[in-house]
Amino acid sequence: MIAKEKRPDEVILQSIESAVAVKRKSSVQVPPVTPSVPSSMESVNQPATEVADSPTTVETPLTKETPMTESVHTSLLKPTNVVTKPAEEKSVSLERTQHKVAIYGCGGMGVNMAKVLNQHYAQQAPSKGRAFLETYYVDTSTSNLEGIEAQDHVYLIPNKDGSGQKRSMNASSINERIKEIVRGFKPADLNIVISSASGGSGSVLSPLISRELVRSKAPVIIITVGDRSTRKFTENTVGTLKSFEAMTKGSDARPFVMSYFENKGAQSRKEVDTKIFGVVEALLVLFSGNNEELDSQDLYHWLNYQEVTDANVQLSNLVVTSGNTPIDEDLYGGPIAVATMAGSHEVSDFNGVVDYQCIGILPKEVEALADTAMHFVITDGYFDKVIGELDKELAQIDEVKNARVSRTSLVDKNTEIDEETGLVF
């Protein structure tokens, strides 16, 4: 079953220590990754709920363009000394801008994970090799919003108090607020939407926020945790994944790229939380804006692979691997697009046939993240297997349930029931 397969990123991906001078070596090997997951981190991968006013929007002031002077001399026959220059000469800065990554924590699990990420990075010194992190919290209940200091980063769907695992319960009210949420919580250079797939609120908020971001052509990666420990959780997980797939249909649709995890199996919730933390750490470095040879358009085409390949627009899987080890295509499907992060002395080749690859060389200020290059691989043919396994599990649950003998009612036609109170005497 999918839950018992061990993903490559579960073995290889580790968190990143920042603000350490890189120790360049002439050999291919560089220091291995050391997870920087907070040692005190409790499991956040569990149902949860929300408290705040609508988000405030901070507009970026417009910068006036420098006026241009007219040409000193113009002649249709023989132009001489034609000079067109800015009224005020300004030197052009070649300094690269450090990018920002926005986390949208949706529902209980997403809010809790966003809080952990925010608390961790608030204590970290700024690093050129890692993007700034901005965290937002969106829910239908206040149950998990305690401890959030930045109240203007919280959006609470009004007049609700959770969804009680019923995805349809607040779907309409949530949908009415999506544009307002995205307008208030401005998209960044990368936007990571985190939620469970099995709850009632996050599993609706996440697809709708992701769709709004993708429609605006903002770079989006979705992190989702499925659960098959109960029939309702399994049913919700299937519905959530199919919702994402349905949103990739249409003439103007774009791919949804998802890093997917499951609770059931050998992995505890805390283990899944740690893996999610590692994925976010790695993405902060990939999207730092300071990797040599890698620009925003490279990463845009990586996520929007349909613009540079003939691959189908769909719900696609993101798996992170390293070195020269090929991914298991029988499990994950075929690679479509790869973004690679490597040190200057590392081999950056990807072991496998891929339609598109972009490569970034880590900046000198960052200690090497792994002993080999890291590959962020987008694949197809994964979620049909996941949903197939979940559907099979639902069928097995129903088979067991239907085999049970239903007991007869304790009251029958001969039982005298008081019509006013319902009491039996």
JSON list of N, CA, C and O in Angstrom, two decimals, residues 193-235:
[
{"chain": "A", "resi": 193, "resn": "VAL", "atom": "N", "xyz": [0.95, 26.14, 0.37]},
{"chain": "A", "resi": 193, "resn": "VAL", "atom": "CA", "xyz": [-0.36, 25.98, 1.00]},
{"chain": "A", "resi": 193, "resn": "VAL", "atom": "C", "xyz": [-0.35, 24.64, 1.74]},
{"chain": "A", "resi": 193, "resn": "VAL", "atom": "O", "xyz": [-0.19, 23.59, 1.11]},
{"chain": "A", "resi": 194, "resn": "ILE", "atom": "N", "xyz": [-0.52, 24.68, 3.06]},
{"chain": "A", "resi": 194, "resn": "ILE", "atom": "CA", "xyz": [-0.41, 23.48, 3.88]},
{"chain": "A", "resi": 194, "resn": "ILE", "atom": "C", "xyz": [-1.75, 23.17, 4.54]},
{"chain": "A", "resi": 194, "resn": "ILE", "atom": "O", "xyz": [-2.39, 24.06, 5.12]},
{"chain": "A", "resi": 195, "resn": "SER", "atom": "N", "xyz": [-2.17, 21.91, 4.46]},
{"chain": "A", "resi": 195, "resn": "SER", "atom": "CA", "xyz": [-3.39, 21.49, 5.15]},
{"chain": "A", "resi": 195, "resn": "SER", "atom": "C", "xyz": [-3.43, 19.97, 5.22]},
{"chain": "A", "resi": 195, "resn": "SER", "atom": "O", "xyz": [-2.64, 19.28, 4.57]},
{"chain": "A", "resi": 196, "resn": "SER", "atom": "N", "xyz": [-4.36, 19.46, 6.01]},
{"chain": "A", "resi": 196, "resn": "SER", "atom": "CA", "xyz": [-4.67, 18.04, 5.94]},
{"chain": "A", "resi": 196, "resn": "SER", "atom": "C", "xyz": [-5.70, 17.84, 4.83]},
{"chain": "A", "resi": 196, "resn": "SER", "atom": "O", "xyz": [-6.37, 18.79, 4.41]},
{"chain": "A", "resi": 197, "resn": "ALA", "atom": "N", "xyz": [-5.78, 16.62, 4.34]},
{"chain": "A", "resi": 197, "resn": "ALA", "atom": "CA", "xyz": [-6.79, 16.30, 3.33]},
{"chain": "A", "resi": 197, "resn": "ALA", "atom": "C", "xyz": [-8.01, 15.64, 3.97]},
{"chain": "A", "resi": 197, "resn": "ALA", "atom": "O", "xyz": [-9.02, 15.43, 3.30]},
{"chain": "A", "resi": 198, "resn": "SER", "atom": "N", "xyz": [-7.91, 15.33, 5.26]},
{"chain": "A", "resi": 198, "resn": "SER", "atom": "CA", "xyz": [-8.94, 14.50, 5.89]},
{"chain": "A", "resi": 198, "resn": "SER", "atom": "C", "xyz": [-9.92, 15.27, 6.76]},
{"chain": "A", "resi": 198, "resn": "SER", "atom": "O", "xyz": [-10.94, 14.73, 7.16]},
{"chain": "A", "resi": 199, "resn": "GLY", "atom": "N", "xyz": [-9.61, 16.54, 7.07]},
{"chain": "A", "resi": 199, "resn": "GLY", "atom": "CA", "xyz": [-10.50, 17.32, 7.92]},
{"chain": "A", "resi": 199, "resn": "GLY", "atom": "C", "xyz": [-11.63, 17.96, 7.13]},
{"chain": "A", "resi": 199, "resn": "GLY", "atom": "O", "xyz": [-11.84, 17.69, 5.95]},
{"chain": "A", "resi": 200, "resn": "GLY", "atom": "N", "xyz": [-12.35, 18.88, 7.80]},
{"chain": "A", "resi": 200, "resn": "GLY", "atom": "CA", "xyz": [-13.49, 19.50, 7.15]},
{"chain": "A", "resi": 200, "resn": "GLY", "atom": "C", "xyz": [-13.23, 20.90, 6.62]},
{"chain": "A", "resi": 200, "resn": "GLY", "atom": "O", "xyz": [-13.81, 21.31, 5.61]},
{"chain": "A", "resi": 201, "resn": "SER", "atom": "N", "xyz": [-12.33, 21.65, 7.24]},
{"chain": "A", "resi": 201, "resn": "SER", "atom": "CA", "xyz": [-12.08, 23.04, 6.84]},
{"chain": "A", "resi": 201, "resn": "SER", "atom": "C", "xyz": [-10.84, 23.19, 5.96]},
{"chain": "A", "resi": 201, "resn": "SER", "atom": "O", "xyz": [-10.90, 23.75, 4.87]},
{"chain": "A", "resi": 202, "resn": "GLY", "atom": "N", "xyz": [-9.71, 22.69, 6.43]},
{"chain": "A", "resi": 202, "resn": "GLY", "atom": "CA", "xyz": [-8.47, 22.82, 5.67]},
{"chain": "A", "resi": 202, "resn": "GLY", "atom": "C", "xyz": [-8.54, 22.17, 4.31]},
{"chain": "A", "resi": 202, "resn": "GLY", "atom": "O", "xyz": [-7.98, 22.67, 3.34]},
{"chain": "A", "resi": 203, "resn": "SER", "atom": "N", "xyz": [-9.29, 21.06, 4.21]},
{"chain": "A", "resi": 203, "resn": "SER", "atom": "CA", "xyz": [-9.39, 20.34, 2.95]},
{"chain": "A", "resi": 203, "resn": "SER", "atom": "C", "xyz": [-10.23, 21.08, 1.92]},
{"chain": "A", "resi": 203, "resn": "SER", "atom": "O", "xyz": [-10.24, 20.72, 0.74]},
{"chain": "A", "resi": 204, "resn": "VAL", "atom": "N", "xyz": [-10.94, 22.10, 2.35]},
{"chain": "A", "resi": 204, "resn": "VAL", "atom": "CA", "xyz": [-11.70, 22.96, 1.43]},
{"chain": "A", "resi": 204, "resn": "VAL", "atom": "C", "xyz": [-10.94, 24.27, 1.19]},
{"chain": "A", "resi": 204, "resn": "VAL", "atom": "O", "xyz": [-10.83, 24.75, 0.06]},
{"chain": "A", "resi": 205, "resn": "LEU", "atom": "N", "xyz": [-10.39, 24.84, 2.25]},
{"chain": "A", "resi": 205, "resn": "LEU", "atom": "CA", "xyz": [-9.62, 26.08, 2.13]},
{"chain": "A", "resi": 205, "resn": "LEU", "atom": "C", "xyz": [-8.42, 25.89, 1.21]},
{"chain": "A", "resi": 205, "resn": "LEU", "atom": "O", "xyz": [-8.14, 26.74, 0.35]},
{"chain": "A", "resi": 206, "resn": "SER", "atom": "N", "xyz": [-7.69, 24.81, 1.38]},
{"chain": "A", "resi": 206, "resn": "SER", "atom": "CA", "xyz": [-6.46, 24.60, 0.61]},
{"chain": "A", "resi": 206, "resn": "SER", "atom": "C", "xyz": [-6.69, 24.55, -0.90]},
{"chain": "A", "resi": 206, "resn": "SER", "atom": "O", "xyz": [-6.02, 25.27, -1.65]},
{"chain": "A", "resi": 207, "resn": "PRO", "atom": "N", "xyz": [-7.62, 23.73, -1.40]},
{"chain": "A", "resi": 207, "resn": "PRO", "atom": "CA", "xyz": [-7.84, 23.74, -2.86]},
{"chain": "A", "resi": 207, "resn": "PRO", "atom": "C", "xyz": [-8.31, 25.09, -3.39]},
{"chain": "A", "resi": 207, "resn": "PRO", "atom": "O", "xyz": [-7.86, 25.52, -4.46]},
{"chain": "A", "resi": 208, "resn": "LEU", "atom": "N", "xyz": [-9.18, 25.77, -2.65]},
{"chain": "A", "resi": 208, "resn": "LEU", "atom": "CA", "xyz": [-9.71, 27.04, -3.15]},
{"chain": "A", "resi": 208, "resn": "LEU", "atom": "C", "xyz": [-8.67, 28.15, -3.12]},
{"chain": "A", "resi": 208, "resn": "LEU", "atom": "O", "xyz": [-8.58, 28.95, -4.06]},
{"chain": "A", "resi": 209, "resn": "ILE", "atom": "N", "xyz": [-7.85, 28.22, -2.07]},
{"chain": "A", "resi": 209, "resn": "ILE", "atom": "CA", "xyz": [-6.77, 29.21, -2.03]},
{"chain": "A", "resi": 209, "resn": "ILE", "atom": "C", "xyz": [-5.74, 28.89, -3.10]},
{"chain": "A", "resi": 209, "resn": "ILE", "atom": "O", "xyz": [-5.25, 29.79, -3.81]},
{"chain": "A", "resi": 210, "resn": "SER", "atom": "N", "xyz": [-5.40, 27.62, -3.25]},
{"chain": "A", "resi": 210, "resn": "SER", "atom": "CA", "xyz": [-4.43, 27.22, -4.28]},
{"chain": "A", "resi": 210, "resn": "SER", "atom": "C", "xyz": [-4.93, 27.59, -5.67]},
{"chain": "A", "resi": 210, "resn": "SER", "atom": "O", "xyz": [-4.16, 28.09, -6.50]},
{"chain": "A", "resi": 211, "resn": "ARG", "atom": "N", "xyz": [-6.20, 27.35, -5.93]},
{"chain": "A", "resi": 211, "resn": "ARG", "atom": "CA", "xyz": [-6.76, 27.68, -7.26]},
{"chain": "A", "resi": 211, "resn": "ARG", "atom": "C", "xyz": [-6.67, 29.18, -7.52]},
{"chain": "A", "resi": 211, "resn": "ARG", "atom": "O", "xyz": [-6.29, 29.61, -8.62]},
{"chain": "A", "resi": 212, "resn": "GLU", "atom": "N", "xyz": [-6.97, 30.00, -6.52]},
{"chain": "A", "resi": 212, "resn": "GLU", "atom": "CA", "xyz": [-6.92, 31.46, -6.69]},
{"chain": "A", "resi": 212, "resn": "GLU", "atom": "C", "xyz": [-5.49, 31.91, -6.96]},
{"chain": "A", "resi": 212, "resn": "GLU", "atom": "O", "xyz": [-5.24, 32.77, -7.82]},
{"chain": "A", "resi": 213, "resn": "LEU", "atom": "N", "xyz": [-4.54, 31.33, -6.25]},
{"chain": "A", "resi": 213, "resn": "LEU", "atom": "CA", "xyz": [-3.13, 31.68, -6.45]},
{"chain": "A", "resi": 213, "resn": "LEU", "atom": "C", "xyz": [-2.65, 31.24, -7.83]},
{"chain": "A", "resi": 213, "resn": "LEU", "atom": "O", "xyz": [-1.97, 31.99, -8.53]},
{"chain": "A", "resi": 214, "resn": "VAL", "atom": "N", "xyz": [-2.99, 30.02, -8.22]},
{"chain": "A", "resi": 214, "resn": "VAL", "atom": "CA", "xyz": [-2.56, 29.49, -9.52]},
{"chain": "A", "resi": 214, "resn": "VAL", "atom": "C", "xyz": [-3.17, 30.29, -10.65]},
{"chain": "A", "resi": 214, "resn": "VAL", "atom": "O", "xyz": [-2.51, 30.57, -11.66]},
{"chain": "A", "resi": 215, "resn": "ARG", "atom": "N", "xyz": [-4.41, 30.69, -10.52]},
{"chain": "A", "resi": 215, "resn": "ARG", "atom": "CA", "xyz": [-5.07, 31.49, -11.55]},
{"chain": "A", "resi": 215, "resn": "ARG", "atom": "C", "xyz": [-4.36, 32.83, -11.75]},
{"chain": "A", "resi": 215, "resn": "ARG", "atom": "O", "xyz": [-4.34, 33.38, -12.86]},
{"chain": "A", "resi": 216, "resn": "SER", "atom": "N", "xyz": [-3.78, 33.36, -10.69]},
{"chain": "A", "resi": 216, "resn": "SER", "atom": "CA", "xyz": [-3.05, 34.63, -10.79]},
{"chain": "A", "resi": 216, "resn": "SER", "atom": "C", "xyz": [-1.61, 34.41, -11.24]},
{"chain": "A", "resi": 216, "resn": "SER", "atom": "O", "xyz": [-0.82, 35.36, -11.27]},
{"chain": "A", "resi": 217, "resn": "LYS", "atom": "N", "xyz": [-1.27, 33.17, -11.57]},
{"chain": "A", "resi": 217, "resn": "LYS", "atom": "CA", "xyz": [0.07, 32.78, -12.04]},
{"chain": "A", "resi": 217, "resn": "LYS", "atom": "C", "xyz": [1.13, 32.93, -10.96]},
{"chain": "A", "resi": 217, "resn": "LYS", "atom": "O", "xyz": [2.32, 33.06, -11.27]},
{"chain": "A", "resi": 218, "resn": "ALA", "atom": "N", "xyz": [0.71, 32.92, -9.71]},
{"chain": "A", "resi": 218, "resn": "ALA", "atom": "CA", "xyz": [1.67, 32.92, -8.61]},
{"chain": "A", "resi": 218, "resn": "ALA", "atom": "C", "xyz": [2.24, 31.52, -8.45]},
{"chain": "A", "resi": 218, "resn": "ALA", "atom": "O", "xyz": [1.52, 30.54, -8.59]},
{"chain": "A", "resi": 219, "resn": "PRO", "atom": "N", "xyz": [3.55, 31.40, -8.18]},
{"chain": "A", "resi": 219, "resn": "PRO", "atom": "CA", "xyz": [4.14, 30.07, -7.98]},
{"chain": "A", "resi": 219, "resn": "PRO", "atom": "C", "xyz": [3.57, 29.42, -6.71]},
{"chain": "A", "resi": 219, "resn": "PRO", "atom": "O", "xyz": [3.58, 30.02, -5.64]},
{"chain": "A", "resi": 220, "resn": "VAL", "atom": "N", "xyz": [3.06, 28.19, -6.84]},
{"chain": "A", "resi": 220, "resn": "VAL", "atom": "CA", "xyz": [2.39, 27.51, -5.73]},
{"chain": "A", "resi": 220, "resn": "VAL", "atom": "C", "xyz": [2.90, 26.08, -5.60]},
{"chain": "A", "resi": 220, "resn": "VAL", "atom": "O", "xyz": [3.02, 25.37, -6.60]},
{"chain": "A", "resi": 221, "resn": "ILE", "atom": "N", "xyz": [3.16, 25.67, -4.37]},
{"chain": "A", "resi": 221, "resn": "ILE", "atom": "CA", "xyz": [3.40, 24.26, -4.05]},
{"chain": "A", "resi": 221, "resn": "ILE", "atom": "C", "xyz": [2.48, 23.91, -2.89]},
{"chain": "A", "resi": 221, "resn": "ILE", "atom": "O", "xyz": [2.39, 24.65, -1.90]},
{"chain": "A", "resi": 222, "resn": "ILE", "atom": "N", "xyz": [1.79, 22.79, -3.01]},
{"chain": "A", "resi": 222, "resn": "ILE", "atom": "CA", "xyz": [0.81, 22.37, -2.02]},
{"chain": "A", "resi": 222, "resn": "ILE", "atom": "C", "xyz": [1.42, 21.24, -1.19]},
{"chain": "A", "resi": 222, "resn": "ILE", "atom": "O", "xyz": [1.99, 20.30, -1.75]},
{"chain": "A", "resi": 223, "resn": "ILE", "atom": "N", "xyz": [1.29, 21.34, 0.12]},
{"chain": "A", "resi": 223, "resn": "ILE", "atom": "CA", "xyz": [1.70, 20.25, 1.00]},
{"chain": "A", "resi": 223, "resn": "ILE", "atom": "C", "xyz": [0.44, 19.73, 1.70]},
{"chain": "A", "resi": 223, "resn": "ILE", "atom": "O", "xyz": [-0.26, 20.50, 2.38]},
{"chain": "A", "resi": 224, "resn": "THR", "atom": "N", "xyz": [0.16, 18.46, 1.51]},
{"chain": "A", "resi": 224, "resn": "THR", "atom": "CA", "xyz": [-1.09, 17.88, 1.99]},
{"chain": "A", "resi": 224, "resn": "THR", "atom": "C", "xyz": [-0.82, 16.57, 2.73]},
{"chain": "A", "resi": 224, "resn": "THR", "atom": "O", "xyz": [0.02, 15.78, 2.31]},
{"chain": "A", "resi": 225, "resn": "VAL", "atom": "N", "xyz": [-1.55, 16.37, 3.84]},
{"chain": "A", "resi": 225, "resn": "VAL", "atom": "CA", "xyz": [-1.43, 15.14, 4.61]},
{"chain": "A", "resi": 225, "resn": "VAL", "atom": "C", "xyz": [-2.75, 14.38, 4.56]},
{"chain": "A", "resi": 225, "resn": "VAL", "atom": "O", "xyz": [-3.78, 14.88, 5.01]},
{"chain": "A", "resi": 226, "resn": "GLY", "atom": "N", "xyz": [-2.72, 13.19, 3.97]},
{"chain": "A", "resi": 226, "resn": "GLY", "atom": "CA", "xyz": [-3.89, 12.33, 3.94]},
{"chain": "A", "resi": 226, "resn": "GLY", "atom": "C", "xyz": [-3.94, 11.45, 5.18]},
{"chain": "A", "resi": 226, "resn": "GLY", "atom": "O", "xyz": [-2.98, 11.34, 5.93]},
{"chain": "A", "resi": 227, "resn": "ASP", "atom": "N", "xyz": [-5.09, 10.83, 5.39]},
{"chain": "A", "resi": 227, "resn": "ASP", "atom": "CA", "xyz": [-5.26, 9.96, 6.56]},
{"chain": "A", "resi": 227, "resn": "ASP", "atom": "C", "xyz": [-6.26, 8.87, 6.19]},
{"chain": "A", "resi": 227, "resn": "ASP", "atom": "O", "xyz": [-7.33, 9.16, 5.66]},
{"chain": "A", "resi": 228, "resn": "ARG", "atom": "N", "xyz": [-5.91, 7.63, 6.49]},
{"chain": "A", "resi": 228, "resn": "ARG", "atom": "CA", "xyz": [-6.81, 6.52, 6.20]},
{"chain": "A", "resi": 228, "resn": "ARG", "atom": "C", "xyz": [-7.12, 5.72, 7.46]},
{"chain": "A", "resi": 228, "resn": "ARG", "atom": "O", "xyz": [-7.45, 4.53, 7.40]},
{"chain": "A", "resi": 229, "resn": "SER", "atom": "N", "xyz": [-7.01, 6.37, 8.63]},
{"chain": "A", "resi": 229, "resn": "SER", "atom": "CA", "xyz": [-7.24, 5.66, 9.88]},
{"chain": "A", "resi": 229, "resn": "SER", "atom": "C", "xyz": [-8.71, 5.43, 10.18]},
{"chain": "A", "resi": 229, "resn": "SER", "atom": "O", "xyz": [-9.06, 4.56, 10.98]},
{"chain": "A", "resi": 230, "resn": "THR", "atom": "N", "xyz": [-9.62, 6.22, 9.58]},
{"chain": "A", "resi": 230, "resn": "THR", "atom": "CA", "xyz": [-11.06, 5.98, 9.71]},
{"chain": "A", "resi": 230, "resn": "THR", "atom": "C", "xyz": [-11.70, 6.09, 8.33]},
{"chain": "A", "resi": 230, "resn": "THR", "atom": "O", "xyz": [-11.08, 6.61, 7.39]},
{"chain": "A", "resi": 231, "resn": "ARG", "atom": "N", "xyz": [-12.92, 5.63, 8.24]},
{"chain": "A", "resi": 231, "resn": "ARG", "atom": "CA", "xyz": [-13.60, 5.72, 6.94]},
{"chain": "A", "resi": 231, "resn": "ARG", "atom": "C", "xyz": [-13.80, 7.18, 6.54]},
{"chain": "A", "resi": 231, "resn": "ARG", "atom": "O", "xyz": [-13.62, 7.54, 5.37]},
{"chain": "A", "resi": 232, "resn": "LYS", "atom": "N", "xyz": [-14.19, 8.04, 7.48]},
{"chain": "A", "resi": 232, "resn": "LYS", "atom": "CA", "xyz": [-14.46, 9.44, 7.16]},
{"chain": "A", "resi": 232, "resn": "LYS", "atom": "C", "xyz": [-13.18, 10.14, 6.72]},
{"chain": "A", "resi": 232, "resn": "LYS", "atom": "O", "xyz": [-13.18, 10.90, 5.75]},
{"chain": "A", "resi": 233, "resn": "PHE", "atom": "N", "xyz": [-12.07, 9.90, 7.42]},
{"chain": "A", "resi": 233, "resn": "PHE", "atom": "CA", "xyz": [-10.80, 10.49, 7.02]},
{"chain": "A", "resi": 233, "resn": "PHE", "atom": "C", "xyz": [-10.41, 10.04, 5.62]},
{"chain": "A", "resi": 233, "resn": "PHE", "atom": "O", "xyz": [-9.93, 10.83, 4.80]},
{"chain": "A", "resi": 234, "resn": "THR", "atom": "N", "xyz": [-10.58, 8.75, 5.34]},
{"chain": "A", "resi": 234, "resn": "THR", "atom": "CA", "xyz": [-10.22, 8.21, 4.02]},
{"chain": "A", "resi": 234, "resn": "THR", "atom": "C", "xyz": [-11.09, 8.82, 2.94]},
{"chain": "A", "resi": 234, "resn": "THR", "atom": "O", "xyz": [-10.61, 9.23, 1.88]},
{"chain": "A", "resi": 235, "resn": "GLU", "atom": "N", "xyz": [-12.39, 8.89, 3.21]},
{"chain": "A", "resi": 235, "resn": "GLU", "atom": "CA", "xyz": [-13.33, 9.47, 2.25]},
{"chain": "A", "resi": 235, "resn": "GLU", "atom": "C", "xyz": [-12.99, 10.94, 1.97]},
{"chain": "A", "resi": 235, "resn": "GLU", "atom": "O", "xyz": [-12.99, 11.39, 0.81]}
]
